[in-house]
PDB file of C-alpha atoms in Angstrom:
ATOM      1  CA  MET A   1       0.000   0.001   0.003  1.00  0.00           C
ATOM      2  CA  ALA A   2       1.265   3.425  -0.926  1.00  0.00           C
ATOM      3  CA  LYS A   3       1.879   5.895   1.952  1.00  0.00           C
ATOM      4  CA  LYS A   4       0.172   9.314   2.096  1.00  0.00           C
ATOM      5  CA  PRO A   5       2.475  12.204   1.485  1.00  0.00           C
ATOM      6  CA  ARG A   6       3.485  14.082   4.661  1.00  0.00           C
ATOM      7  CA  ALA A   7       2.169  17.627   4.989  1.00  0.00           C
ATOM      8  CA  SER A   8       4.684  20.353   4.669  1.00  0.00           C
ATOM      9  CA  GLY A   9       5.595  22.455   7.717  1.00  0.00           C
ATOM     10  CA  ASP A  10       4.118  25.678   6.279  1.00  0.00           C
ATOM     11  CA  GLU A  11       0.553  24.369   6.055  1.00  0.00           C
ATOM     12  CA  GLY A  12       0.211  23.978   9.864  1.00  0.00           C
ATOM     13  CA  GLY A  13       0.465  27.739  10.547  1.00  0.00           C
ATOM     14  CA  ASN A  14      -2.220  28.983   8.202  1.00  0.00           C
ATOM     15  CA  TRP A  15      -4.677  29.597  11.130  1.00  0.00           C
ATOM     16  CA  MET A  16      -2.356  32.286  12.483  1.00  0.00           C
ATOM     17  CA  ASP A  17      -3.109  34.446   9.457  1.00  0.00           C
ATOM     18  CA  THR A  18      -6.821  34.361  10.195  1.00  0.00           C
ATOM     19  CA  TYR A  19      -6.257  35.100  13.895  1.00  0.00           C
ATOM     20  CA  GLY A  20      -3.987  38.043  13.088  1.00  0.00           C
ATOM     21  CA  ASP A  21      -6.540  39.492  10.718  1.00  0.00           C
ATOM     22  CA  MET A  22      -9.250  39.190  13.434  1.00  0.00           C
ATOM     23  CA  VAL A  23      -7.103  40.983  16.032  1.00  0.00           C
ATOM     24  CA  THR A  24      -6.272  43.731  13.531  1.00  0.00           C
ATOM     25  CA  LEU A  25      -9.997  44.238  12.822  1.00  0.00           C
ATOM     26  CA  LEU A  26     -10.823  44.355  16.562  1.00  0.00           C
ATOM     27  CA  LEU A  27      -8.066  46.938  17.114  1.00  0.00           C
ATOM     28  CA  CYS A  28      -9.454  49.048  14.278  1.00  0.00           C
ATOM     29  CA  PHE A  29     -12.923  48.707  15.785  1.00  0.00           C
ATOM     30  CA  PHE A  30     -11.795  49.935  19.215  1.00  0.00           C
ATOM     31  CA  VAL A  31      -9.838  52.802  17.629  1.00  0.00           C
ATOM     32  CA  MET A  32     -13.008  53.839  15.787  1.00  0.00           C
ATOM     33  CA  LEU A  33     -15.071  53.696  19.009  1.00  0.00           C
ATOM     34  CA  TYR A  34     -12.438  55.710  20.795  1.00  0.00           C
ATOM     35  CA  SER A  35     -12.371  58.363  18.083  1.00  0.00           C
ATOM     36  CA  MET A  36     -16.161  58.683  18.293  1.00  0.00           C
ATOM     37  CA  SER A  37     -16.300  58.956  22.092  1.00  0.00           C
ATOM     38  CA  SER A  38     -15.415  61.755  24.519  1.00  0.00           C
ATOM     39  CA  LEU A  39     -13.401  59.936  27.129  1.00  0.00           C
ATOM     40  CA  ASP A  40     -12.216  61.712  30.225  1.00  0.00           C
ATOM     41  CA  SER A  41      -8.451  61.513  30.280  1.00  0.00           C
ATOM     42  CA  ARG A  42      -8.413  60.967  34.045  1.00  0.00           C
ATOM     43  CA  LYS A  43     -10.788  57.984  33.748  1.00  0.00           C
ATOM     44  CA  TRP A  44      -8.710  56.529  30.905  1.00  0.00           C
ATOM     45  CA  GLU A  45      -5.623  56.802  33.116  1.00  0.00           C
ATOM     46  CA  VAL A  46      -7.463  54.896  35.885  1.00  0.00           C
ATOM     47  CA  PHE A  47      -8.473  52.220  33.352  1.00  0.00           C
ATOM     48  CA  VAL A  48      -4.929  51.835  32.066  1.00  0.00           C
ATOM     49  CA  ARG A  49      -3.545  51.571  35.574  1.00  0.00           C
ATOM     50  CA  SER A  50      -6.103  48.887  36.399  1.00  0.00           C
ATOM     51  CA  ILE A  51      -4.712  46.757  33.521  1.00  0.00           C
ATOM     52  CA  PHE A  52      -1.064  47.642  33.960  1.00  0.00           C
ATOM     53  CA  PRO A  53      -0.607  48.323  37.676  1.00  0.00           C
ATOM     54  CA  ALA A  54       2.320  50.495  38.559  1.00  0.00           C
ATOM     55  CA  LYS A  55       3.794  51.723  41.756  1.00  0.00           C
ATOM     56  CA  GLU A  56       1.221  53.871  43.513  1.00  0.00           C
ATOM     57  CA  ASP A  57       1.947  57.543  43.901  1.00  0.00           C
ATOM     58  CA  PRO A  58       1.548  58.303  47.622  1.00  0.00           C
ATOM     59  CA  ASP A  59       0.134  61.713  46.735  1.00  0.00           C
ATOM     60  CA  GLU A  60      -2.708  60.287  44.635  1.00  0.00           C
ATOM     61  CA  VAL A  61      -5.931  58.640  45.769  1.00  0.00           C
ATOM     62  CA  VAL A  62      -8.548  56.926  43.585  1.00  0.00           C
ATOM     63  CA  VAL A  63     -12.078  57.882  44.679  1.00  0.00           C
ATOM     64  CA  ASN A  64     -15.185  56.732  42.754  1.00  0.00           C
ATOM     65  CA  GLY A  65     -13.222  56.164  39.563  1.00  0.00           C
ATOM     66  CA  THR A  66     -11.292  59.437  39.657  1.00  0.00           C
ATOM     67  CA  ILE A  67      -7.778  60.274  40.764  1.00  0.00           C
ATOM     68  CA  GLU A  68      -7.500  62.978  43.367  1.00  0.00           C
ATOM     69  CA  GLU A  69      -4.235  64.442  44.599  1.00  0.00           C
ATOM     70  CA  ASP A  70      -3.951  65.280  48.263  1.00  0.00           C
ATOM     71  CA  GLY A  71      -4.711  68.924  48.901  1.00  0.00           C
ATOM     72  CA  GLU A  72      -6.282  69.539  45.458  1.00  0.00           C
ATOM     73  CA  GLU A  73      -9.884  69.942  44.465  1.00  0.00           C
ATOM     74  CA  ASP A  74     -11.574  67.127  42.587  1.00  0.00           C
ATOM     75  CA  PRO A  75     -11.310  68.041  38.859  1.00  0.00           C
ATOM     76  CA  ALA A  76     -14.639  66.329  38.169  1.00  0.00           C
ATOM     77  CA  GLY A  77     -16.316  69.195  40.014  1.00  0.00           C
ATOM     78  CA  THR A  78     -17.528  67.540  43.201  1.00  0.00           C
ATOM     79  CA  PRO A  79     -19.376  70.262  45.143  1.00  0.00           C
ATOM     80  CA  GLU A  80     -17.701  71.375  48.303  1.00  0.00           C
ATOM     81  CA  ILE A  81     -19.728  71.112  51.549  1.00  0.00           C
ATOM     82  CA  PRO A  82     -19.963  74.591  53.008  1.00  0.00           C
ATOM     83  CA  GLU A  83     -18.617  74.946  56.506  1.00  0.00           C
ATOM     84  CA  THR A  84     -21.165  75.835  59.188  1.00  0.00           C
ATOM     85  CA  GLU A  85     -20.504  79.258  60.575  1.00  0.00           C
ATOM     86  CA  ALA A  86     -19.314  79.002  64.125  1.00  0.00           C
ATOM     87  CA  VAL A  87     -21.672  80.328  66.775  1.00  0.00           C
ATOM     88  CA  ASP A  88     -20.276  83.072  68.992  1.00  0.00           C
ATOM     89  CA  MET A  89     -21.568  82.254  72.461  1.00  0.00           C
ATOM     90  CA  ASP A  90     -20.662  85.741  73.709  1.00  0.00           C
ATOM     91  CA  THR A  91     -23.148  87.305  71.314  1.00  0.00           C
ATOM     92  CA  LEU A  92     -25.774  84.558  71.184  1.00  0.00           C
ATOM     93  CA  TYR A  93     -27.949  86.442  73.692  1.00  0.00           C
ATOM     94  CA  LEU A  94     -28.105  89.401  71.254  1.00  0.00           C
ATOM     95  CA  THR A  95     -29.115  87.081  68.439  1.00  0.00           C
ATOM     96  CA  ILE A  96     -31.934  85.632  70.553  1.00  0.00           C
ATOM     97  CA  ALA A  97     -33.064  89.134  71.551  1.00  0.00           C
ATOM     98  CA  GLN A  98     -33.121  90.372  67.957  1.00  0.00           C
ATOM     99  CA  MET A  99     -35.112  87.359  66.709  1.00  0.00           C
ATOM    100  CA  MET A 100     -37.656  87.862  69.499  1.00  0.00           C
ATOM    101  CA  ASN A 101     -37.971  91.545  68.685  1.00  0.00           C
ATOM    102  CA  GLU A 102     -38.733  90.625  65.077  1.00  0.00           C
ATOM    103  CA  LYS A 103     -41.722  88.664  66.398  1.00  0.00           C
ATOM    104  CA  GLY A 104     -42.834  91.462  68.751  1.00  0.00           C
ATOM    105  CA  ILE A 105     -41.954  89.570  71.974  1.00  0.00           C
ATOM    106  CA  GLU A 106     -41.570  91.931  74.910  1.00  0.00           C
ATOM    107  CA  GLY A 107     -40.195  91.789  78.438  1.00  0.00           C
ATOM    108  CA  VAL A 108     -37.575  89.018  78.025  1.00  0.00           C
ATOM    109  CA  THR A 109     -34.322  89.690  79.905  1.00  0.00           C
ATOM    110  CA  LEU A 110     -31.131  88.221  78.474  1.00  0.00           C
ATOM    111  CA  SER A 111     -27.822  88.394  80.300  1.00  0.00           C
ATOM    112  CA  ARG A 112     -24.355  87.110  79.375  1.00  0.00           C
ATOM    113  CA  GLY A 113     -22.004  85.995  82.134  1.00  0.00           C
ATOM    114  CA  GLU A 114     -18.784  84.046  82.178  1.00  0.00           C
ATOM    115  CA  ASP A 115     -19.430  80.817  80.259  1.00  0.00           C
ATOM    116  CA  TYR A 116     -23.203  81.105  80.495  1.00  0.00           C
ATOM    117  CA  THR A 117     -26.281  82.957  79.226  1.00  0.00           C
ATOM    118  CA  PHE A 118     -29.184  83.672  81.606  1.00  0.00           C
ATOM    119  CA  ILE A 119     -32.667  84.294  80.136  1.00  0.00           C
ATOM    120  CA  VAL A 120     -35.768  85.342  82.069  1.00  0.00           C
ATOM    121  CA  PHE A 121     -39.285  85.001  80.614  1.00  0.00           C
ATOM    122  CA  GLN A 122     -41.580  87.098  82.808  1.00  0.00           C
ATOM    123  CA  ASP A 123     -45.136  86.530  84.000  1.00  0.00           C
ATOM    124  CA  LYS A 124     -47.554  85.458  81.234  1.00  0.00           C
ATOM    125  CA  THR A 125     -44.993  84.592  78.537  1.00  0.00           C
ATOM    126  CA  PHE A 126     -45.812  80.857  78.550  1.00  0.00           C
ATOM    127  CA  PHE A 127     -48.799  80.208  80.884  1.00  0.00           C
ATOM    128  CA  ASP A 128     -52.080  81.625  82.025  1.00  0.00           C
ATOM    129  CA  GLY A 129     -52.787  81.926  85.697  1.00  0.00           C
ATOM    130  CA  ASP A 130     -53.394  78.678  87.568  1.00  0.00           C
ATOM    131  CA  SER A 131     -52.323  76.686  84.484  1.00  0.00           C
ATOM    132  CA  SER A 132     -49.398  74.581  83.260  1.00  0.00           C
ATOM    133  CA  VAL A 133     -50.657  74.396  79.669  1.00  0.00           C
ATOM    134  CA  LEU A 134     -48.501  76.251  77.187  1.00  0.00           C
ATOM    135  CA  THR A 135     -50.404  79.074  75.485  1.00  0.00           C
ATOM    136  CA  GLU A 136     -50.187  79.706  71.717  1.00  0.00           C
ATOM    137  CA  GLN A 137     -48.005  82.720  72.513  1.00  0.00           C
ATOM    138  CA  GLY A 138     -45.801  80.525  74.686  1.00  0.00           C
ATOM    139  CA  GLU A 139     -45.342  77.991  71.874  1.00  0.00           C
ATOM    140  CA  MET A 140     -44.454  80.831  69.479  1.00  0.00           C
ATOM    141  CA  VAL A 141     -41.855  82.229  71.888  1.00  0.00           C
ATOM    142  CA  LEU A 142     -40.286  78.779  72.332  1.00  0.00           C
ATOM    143  CA  ASP A 143     -40.239  78.276  68.537  1.00  0.00           C
ATOM    144  CA  VAL A 144     -38.269  81.525  68.121  1.00  0.00           C
ATOM    145  CA  PHE A 145     -35.999  80.631  71.038  1.00  0.00           C
ATOM    146  CA  GLY A 146     -35.386  77.134  69.624  1.00  0.00           C
ATOM    147  CA  GLU A 147     -34.578  78.488  66.176  1.00  0.00           C
ATOM    148  CA  ALA A 148     -32.063  80.892  67.701  1.00  0.00           C
ATOM    149  CA  ILE A 149     -30.164  78.326  69.801  1.00  0.00           C
ATOM    150  CA  ALA A 150     -30.373  75.321  67.436  1.00  0.00           C
ATOM    151  CA  PRO A 151     -27.037  76.175  65.711  1.00  0.00           C
ATOM    152  CA  ALA A 152     -25.391  76.322  69.127  1.00  0.00           C
ATOM    153  CA  ASP A 153     -26.293  72.722  70.153  1.00  0.00           C
ATOM    154  CA  GLU A 154     -22.685  71.496  70.013  1.00  0.00           C
ATOM    155  CA  MET A 155     -21.536  74.614  71.879  1.00  0.00           C
ATOM    156  CA  LEU A 156     -23.820  73.942  74.860  1.00  0.00           C
ATOM    157  CA  GLU A 157     -22.944  71.763  77.832  1.00  0.00           C
ATOM    158  CA  GLN A 158     -26.307  72.017  79.598  1.00  0.00           C
ATOM    159  CA  VAL A 159     -29.654  73.779  79.341  1.00  0.00           C
ATOM    160  CA  ASN A 160     -31.423  74.378  82.667  1.00  0.00           C
ATOM    161  CA  ILE A 161     -35.122  75.270  82.636  1.00  0.00           C
ATOM    162  CA  MET A 162     -36.300  76.696  85.967  1.00  0.00           C
ATOM    163  CA  ALA A 163     -39.916  77.608  86.831  1.00  0.00           C
ATOM    164  CA  HIS A 164     -41.081  79.857  89.642  1.00  0.00           C
ATOM    165  CA  THR A 165     -44.395  80.825  91.230  1.00  0.00           C
ATOM    166  CA  ALA A 166     -45.333  83.821  93.367  1.00  0.00           C
ATOM    167  CA  GLN A 167     -46.619  83.759  96.925  1.00  0.00           C
ATOM    168  CA  GLY A 168     -50.260  84.668  96.624  1.00  0.00           C
ATOM    169  CA  GLN A 169     -50.624  86.172 100.106  1.00  0.00           C
ATOM    170  CA  PRO A 170     -47.669  87.761 101.892  1.00  0.00           C
ATOM    171  CA  ASP A 171     -48.765  86.516 105.303  1.00  0.00           C
ATOM    172  CA  ARG A 172     -49.524  82.936 104.272  1.00  0.00           C
ATOM    173  CA  PRO A 173     -47.285  80.461 102.369  1.00  0.00           C
ATOM    174  CA  ASN A 174     -48.740  78.679  99.352  1.00  0.00           C
ATOM    175  CA  ASN A 175     -50.165  75.224  99.517  1.00  0.00           C
ATOM    176  CA  PRO A 176     -46.991  73.106  99.260  1.00  0.00           C
ATOM    177  CA  ARG A 177     -48.460  70.472  96.977  1.00  0.00           C
ATOM    178  CA  THR A 178     -50.043  73.013  94.622  1.00  0.00           C
ATOM    179  CA  ASP A 179     -47.026  75.278  94.627  1.00  0.00           C
ATOM    180  CA  ARG A 180     -44.492  72.545  93.887  1.00  0.00           C
ATOM    181  CA  MET A 181     -46.655  70.699  91.378  1.00  0.00           C
ATOM    182  CA  LEU A 182     -47.548  73.809  89.401  1.00  0.00           C
ATOM    183  CA  SER A 183     -43.913  74.924  89.253  1.00  0.00           C
ATOM    184  CA  ALA A 184     -42.693  71.438  88.296  1.00  0.00           C
ATOM    185  CA  MET A 185     -45.304  70.973  85.595  1.00  0.00           C
ATOM    186  CA  ARG A 186     -44.486  74.323  84.028  1.00  0.00           C
ATOM    187  CA  ALA A 187     -40.767  73.567  83.910  1.00  0.00           C
ATOM    188  CA  ALA A 188     -41.490  70.125  82.475  1.00  0.00           C
ATOM    189  CA  GLU A 189     -43.822  71.512  79.798  1.00  0.00           C
ATOM    190  CA  VAL A 190     -41.195  73.945  78.553  1.00  0.00           C
ATOM    191  CA  CYS A 191     -38.541  71.192  78.643  1.00  0.00           C
ATOM    192  CA  VAL A 192     -40.736  68.726  76.767  1.00  0.00           C
ATOM    193  CA  TYR A 193     -41.642  71.287  74.069  1.00  0.00           C
ATOM    194  CA  ILE A 194     -38.008  72.055  73.391  1.00  0.00           C
ATOM    195  CA  GLN A 195     -37.134  68.334  73.317  1.00  0.00           C
ATOM    196  CA  THR A 196     -39.893  67.531  70.813  1.00  0.00           C
ATOM    197  CA  LYS A 197     -38.381  70.100  68.422  1.00  0.00           C
ATOM    198  CA  ASP A 198     -35.226  67.930  68.257  1.00  0.00           C
ATOM    199  CA  ILE A 199     -32.884  70.902  68.312  1.00  0.00           C
ATOM    200  CA  ILE A 200     -30.953  70.171  71.515  1.00  0.00           C
ATOM    201  CA  GLU A 201     -29.569  66.810  72.605  1.00  0.00           C
ATOM    202  CA  PRO A 202     -32.104  65.564  75.199  1.00  0.00           C
ATOM    203  CA  GLY A 203     -29.378  64.662  77.701  1.00  0.00           C
ATOM    204  CA  LYS A 204     -28.483  68.354  77.944  1.00  0.00           C
ATOM    205  CA  LEU A 205     -32.000  69.405  79.073  1.00  0.00           C
ATOM    206  CA  VAL A 206     -32.641  69.759  82.813  1.00  0.00           C
ATOM    207  CA  ASN A 207     -35.893  71.016  84.294  1.00  0.00           C
ATOM    208  CA  THR A 208     -36.082  72.351  87.866  1.00  0.00           C
ATOM    209  CA  SER A 209     -38.957  73.739  89.940  1.00  0.00           C
ATOM    210  CA  TYR A 210     -38.448  76.313  92.703  1.00  0.00           C
ATOM    211  CA  GLY A 211     -42.023  77.150  93.573  1.00  0.00           C
ATOM    212  CA  GLN A 212     -42.263  80.426  95.530  1.00  0.00           C
ATOM    213  CA  PHE A 213     -38.806  80.148  97.097  1.00  0.00           C
ATOM    214  CA  ARG A 214     -36.668  82.181  94.645  1.00  0.00           C
ATOM    215  CA  PRO A 215     -38.395  85.588  94.589  1.00  0.00           C
ATOM    216  CA  ILE A 216     -36.661  88.508  92.865  1.00  0.00           C
ATOM    217  CA  ALA A 217     -39.187  91.062  94.129  1.00  0.00           C
ATOM    218  CA  SER A 218     -41.580  91.569  97.030  1.00  0.00           C
ATOM    219  CA  ASN A 219     -44.834  89.575  96.989  1.00  0.00           C
ATOM    220  CA  ASP A 220     -46.596  92.458  98.778  1.00  0.00           C
ATOM    221  CA  THR A 221     -47.657  94.030  95.473  1.00  0.00           C
ATOM    222  CA  LYS A 222     -49.089  92.680  92.247  1.00  0.00           C
ATOM    223  CA  GLU A 223     -46.140  94.170  90.334  1.00  0.00           C
ATOM    224  CA  GLY A 224     -43.743  92.177  92.514  1.00  0.00           C
ATOM    225  CA  ARG A 225     -45.745  89.013  92.152  1.00  0.00           C
ATOM    226  CA  ALA A 226     -45.719  89.467  88.384  1.00  0.00           C
ATOM    227  CA  LYS A 227     -41.918  89.546  88.440  1.00  0.00           C
ATOM    228  CA  ASN A 228     -41.675  86.454  90.638  1.00  0.00           C
ATOM    229  CA  ARG A 229     -44.026  84.450  88.404  1.00  0.00           C
ATOM    230  CA  ARG A 230     -41.466  83.523  85.743  1.00  0.00           C
ATOM    231  CA  VAL A 231     -39.538  80.872  83.777  1.00  0.00           C
ATOM    232  CA  GLU A 232     -35.754  81.072  83.513  1.00  0.00           C
ATOM    233  CA  ILE A 233     -33.420  79.273  81.099  1.00  0.00           C
ATOM    234  CA  LEU A 234     -29.704  78.936  81.831  1.00  0.00           C
ATOM    235  CA  LEU A 235     -27.446  78.077  78.871  1.00  0.00           C
ATOM    236  CA  ILE A 236     -24.073  76.755  80.017  1.00  0.00           C
ATOM    237  CA  ASP A 237     -21.263  76.794  77.443  1.00  0.00           C
ATOM    238  CA  GLU A 238     -19.665  73.537  76.313  1.00  0.00           C
ATOM    239  CA  GLY A 239     -16.556  72.705  78.348  1.00  0.00           C
ATOM    240  CA  ALA A 240     -17.468  75.077  81.192  1.00  0.00           C
ATOM    241  CA  ASP A 241     -17.281  73.966  84.800  1.00  0.00           C
ATOM    242  CA  ILE A 242     -20.910  73.524  85.873  1.00  0.00           C
ATOM    243  CA  ARG A 243     -21.302  75.469  89.088  1.00  0.00           C
ATOM    244  CA  SER A 244     -24.009  75.526  91.729  1.00  0.00           C
ATOM    245  CA  LEU A 245     -27.189  77.260  90.581  1.00  0.00           C
ATOM    246  CA  ASN A 246     -26.785  79.474  93.623  1.00  0.00           C
ATOM    247  CA  GLU A 247     -23.617  80.942  92.100  1.00  0.00           C
ATOM    248  CA  TYR A 248     -25.336  81.717  88.802  1.00  0.00           C
ATOM    249  CA  TYR A 249     -28.212  83.372  90.672  1.00  0.00           C
ATOM    250  CA  GLU A 250     -25.873  85.381  92.844  1.00  0.00           C
ATOM    251  CA  GLU A 251     -24.024  86.732  89.843  1.00  0.00           C
ATOM    252  CA  TYR A 252     -27.200  87.430  87.900  1.00  0.00           C
ATOM    253  CA  THR A 253     -29.144  89.190  90.654  1.00  0.00           C
ATOM    254  CA  SER A 254     -26.107  91.204  91.823  1.00  0.00           C
ATOM    255  CA  GLY A 255     -26.009  93.089  88.542  1.00  0.00           C
ATOM    256  CA  GLU A 256     -22.387  91.995  87.835  1.00  0.00           C
ATOM    257  CA  ASN A 257     -23.353  90.911  84.337  1.00  0.00           C
ATOM    258  CA  THR A 258     -23.270  94.222  82.501  1.00  0.00           C
ATOM    259  CA  ASN A 259     -24.011  92.524  79.186  1.00  0.00           C
ATOM    260  CA  THR A 260     -27.769  92.524  79.711  1.00  0.00           C
ATOM    261  CA  VAL A 261     -30.631  93.475  77.417  1.00  0.00           C
ATOM    262  CA  ILE A 262     -34.427  93.447  77.622  1.00  0.00           C
ATOM    263  CA  THR A 263     -36.554  92.930  74.540  1.00  0.00           C
ATOM    264  CA  ASP A 264     -39.181  95.547  73.819  1.00  0.00           C
ATOM    265  CA  GLY A 265     -40.800  93.901  70.825  1.00  0.00           C
ATOM    266  CA  ALA A 266     -39.730  96.511  68.275  1.00  0.00           C
ATOM    267  CA  LEU A 267     -36.939  96.906  65.756  1.00  0.00           C
ATOM    268  CA  GLY A 268     -35.186 100.149  64.934  1.00  0.00           C
ATOM    269  CA  GLY A 269     -34.596 103.183  67.104  1.00  0.00           C
ATOM    270  CA  ASP A 270     -31.533 103.964  69.146  1.00  0.00           C
ATOM    271  CA  HIS A 271     -31.482 100.628  70.960  1.00  0.00           C
ATOM    272  CA  ASP A 272     -31.949  98.301  67.934  1.00  0.00           C
ATOM    273  CA  GLY A 273     -35.041  96.685  69.388  1.00  0.00           C
ATOM    274  CA  PHE A 274     -33.892  96.083  72.951  1.00  0.00           C
ATOM    275  CA  ILE A 275     -32.996  98.053  76.036  1.00  0.00           C
ATOM    276  CA  ASN A 276     -29.327  97.846  77.037  1.00  0.00           C
ATOM    277  CA  VAL A 277     -28.882  97.653  80.809  1.00  0.00           C
ATOM    278  CA  GLY A 278     -25.480  98.719  81.998  1.00  0.00           C
ATOM    279  CA  PRO A 279     -23.855  98.851  85.467  1.00  0.00           C
ATOM    280  CA  ASP A 280     -25.392 102.277  86.139  1.00  0.00           C
ATOM    281  CA  GLU A 281     -28.927 101.120  85.364  1.00  0.00           C
ATOM    282  CA  GLU A 282     -31.394  99.336  87.567  1.00  0.00           C
ATOM    283  CA  SER A 283     -30.406  96.138  89.303  1.00  0.00           C
ATOM    284  CA  VAL A 284     -31.305  93.029  87.396  1.00  0.00           C
ATOM    285  CA  SER A 285     -33.468  91.963  90.277  1.00  0.00           C
ATOM    286  CA  SER A 286     -35.943  94.753  89.510  1.00  0.00           C
ATOM    287  CA  MET A 287     -35.882  94.732  85.707  1.00  0.00           C
ATOM    288  CA  VAL A 288     -39.205  94.250  83.914  1.00  0.00           C
ATOM    289  CA  THR A 289     -40.726  96.209  81.073  1.00  0.00           C
ATOM    290  CA  PRO A 290     -44.402  95.239  80.662  1.00  0.00           C
ATOM    291  CA  SER A 291     -46.591  97.560  78.659  1.00  0.00           C
ATOM    292  CA  GLY A 292     -48.924  99.341  81.108  1.00  0.00           C
ATOM    293  CA  GLU A 293     -49.877  98.074  84.525  1.00  0.00           C
ATOM    294  CA  PRO A 294     -49.181  94.353  85.033  1.00  0.00           C
ATOM    295  CA  GLU A 295     -52.354  92.361  85.242  1.00  0.00           C
ATOM    296  CA  GLU A 296     -52.863  90.385  88.427  1.00  0.00           C
ATOM    297  CA  ILE A 297     -53.313  86.704  87.608  1.00  0.00           C
ATOM    298  CA  PRO A 298     -54.706  84.303  90.156  1.00  0.00           C
ATOM    299  CA  GLU A 299     -52.350  81.417  90.772  1.00  0.00           C
ATOM    300  CA  SER A 300     -53.268  78.058  92.194  1.00  0.00           C
ATOM    301  CA  GLU A 301     -50.731  78.611  94.983  1.00  0.00           C
ATOM    302  CA  THR A 302     -53.546  80.486  96.767  1.00  0.00           C
ATOM    303  CA  MET A 303     -56.095  77.755  96.156  1.00  0.00           C
ATOM    304  CA  GLU A 304     -56.516  74.065  96.700  1.00  0.00           C
ATOM    305  CA  ALA A 305     -54.669  71.834  94.249  1.00  0.00           C
ATOM    306  CA  PRO A 306     -56.475  71.392  90.911  1.00  0.00           C
ATOM    307  CA  GLU A 307     -58.368  68.149  90.526  1.00  0.00           C
ATOM    308  CA  GLU A 308     -55.851  66.686  88.061  1.00  0.00           C
ATOM    309  CA  ILE A 309     -52.943  66.970  90.489  1.00  0.00           C
ATOM    310  CA  ARG A 310     -54.561  66.162  93.810  1.00  0.00           C
ATOM    311  CA  SER A 311     -53.411  63.035  95.568  1.00  0.00           C
ATOM    312  CA  GLU A 312     -55.994  60.263  95.627  1.00  0.00           C
TER     313      GLU A 312
END
């Protein structure tokens, strides 16, 4: 039987020609796609480095498919987050006063001491007589107050809310249960309202009731009782040493805090909407600026405890 002729060595490599033609066509295809596209050079560099890794430049960082150099702005145009303007705690009381004047709120005393701000809301600001229910006006005042101090949340160590009643009859102390309960419920209502607005970390809020035992004026007159019937808020700066409340009261009532203003509910004029009280003015313990004669409000401290807070 005759043997088949052996194939020559050249015939075995013919498939390489076809493969080379295919690769050439693919290269031409990708070149055409590239010429038709608008490829960001920075992204192309990232792509090339992903295929041919090289030694990383310590000054370059790849973020979301882009290369950013330390200390340089992202060329892709990533918007910068604006920095929040720092709150000046030494002038915060003026900001609060001005915002309250814009809303026509009168008779609020604001005083700046060392590492704290002391605010006094007189008489009917939040509550009617013999009541611990916030009035519409009281909610509006707290809304303005909350808006003013919200940016200072991180700058505050503690917020003390202190409620006071007046002694209804000079010769007879108030009913202890009614006096304490009314004072405590008023402080709690203000504290709860501020907390529900989610503007101050709840752990910073402290509510305290003093009843009739922190008067700043004589209870012999209706004007004096109007001054004693009040809610106070003490803002303590972040990082400050929290002192006894007695020390804050002593400084405040002594008139040492010369940085004190009283809102008068109006903008413009020589005092920019509030009355400046300096060291030569009246003592803080007698400051109040109601319009006209203060109205005498009956308080439950002169009555039996309301039905809802009596002990069973």
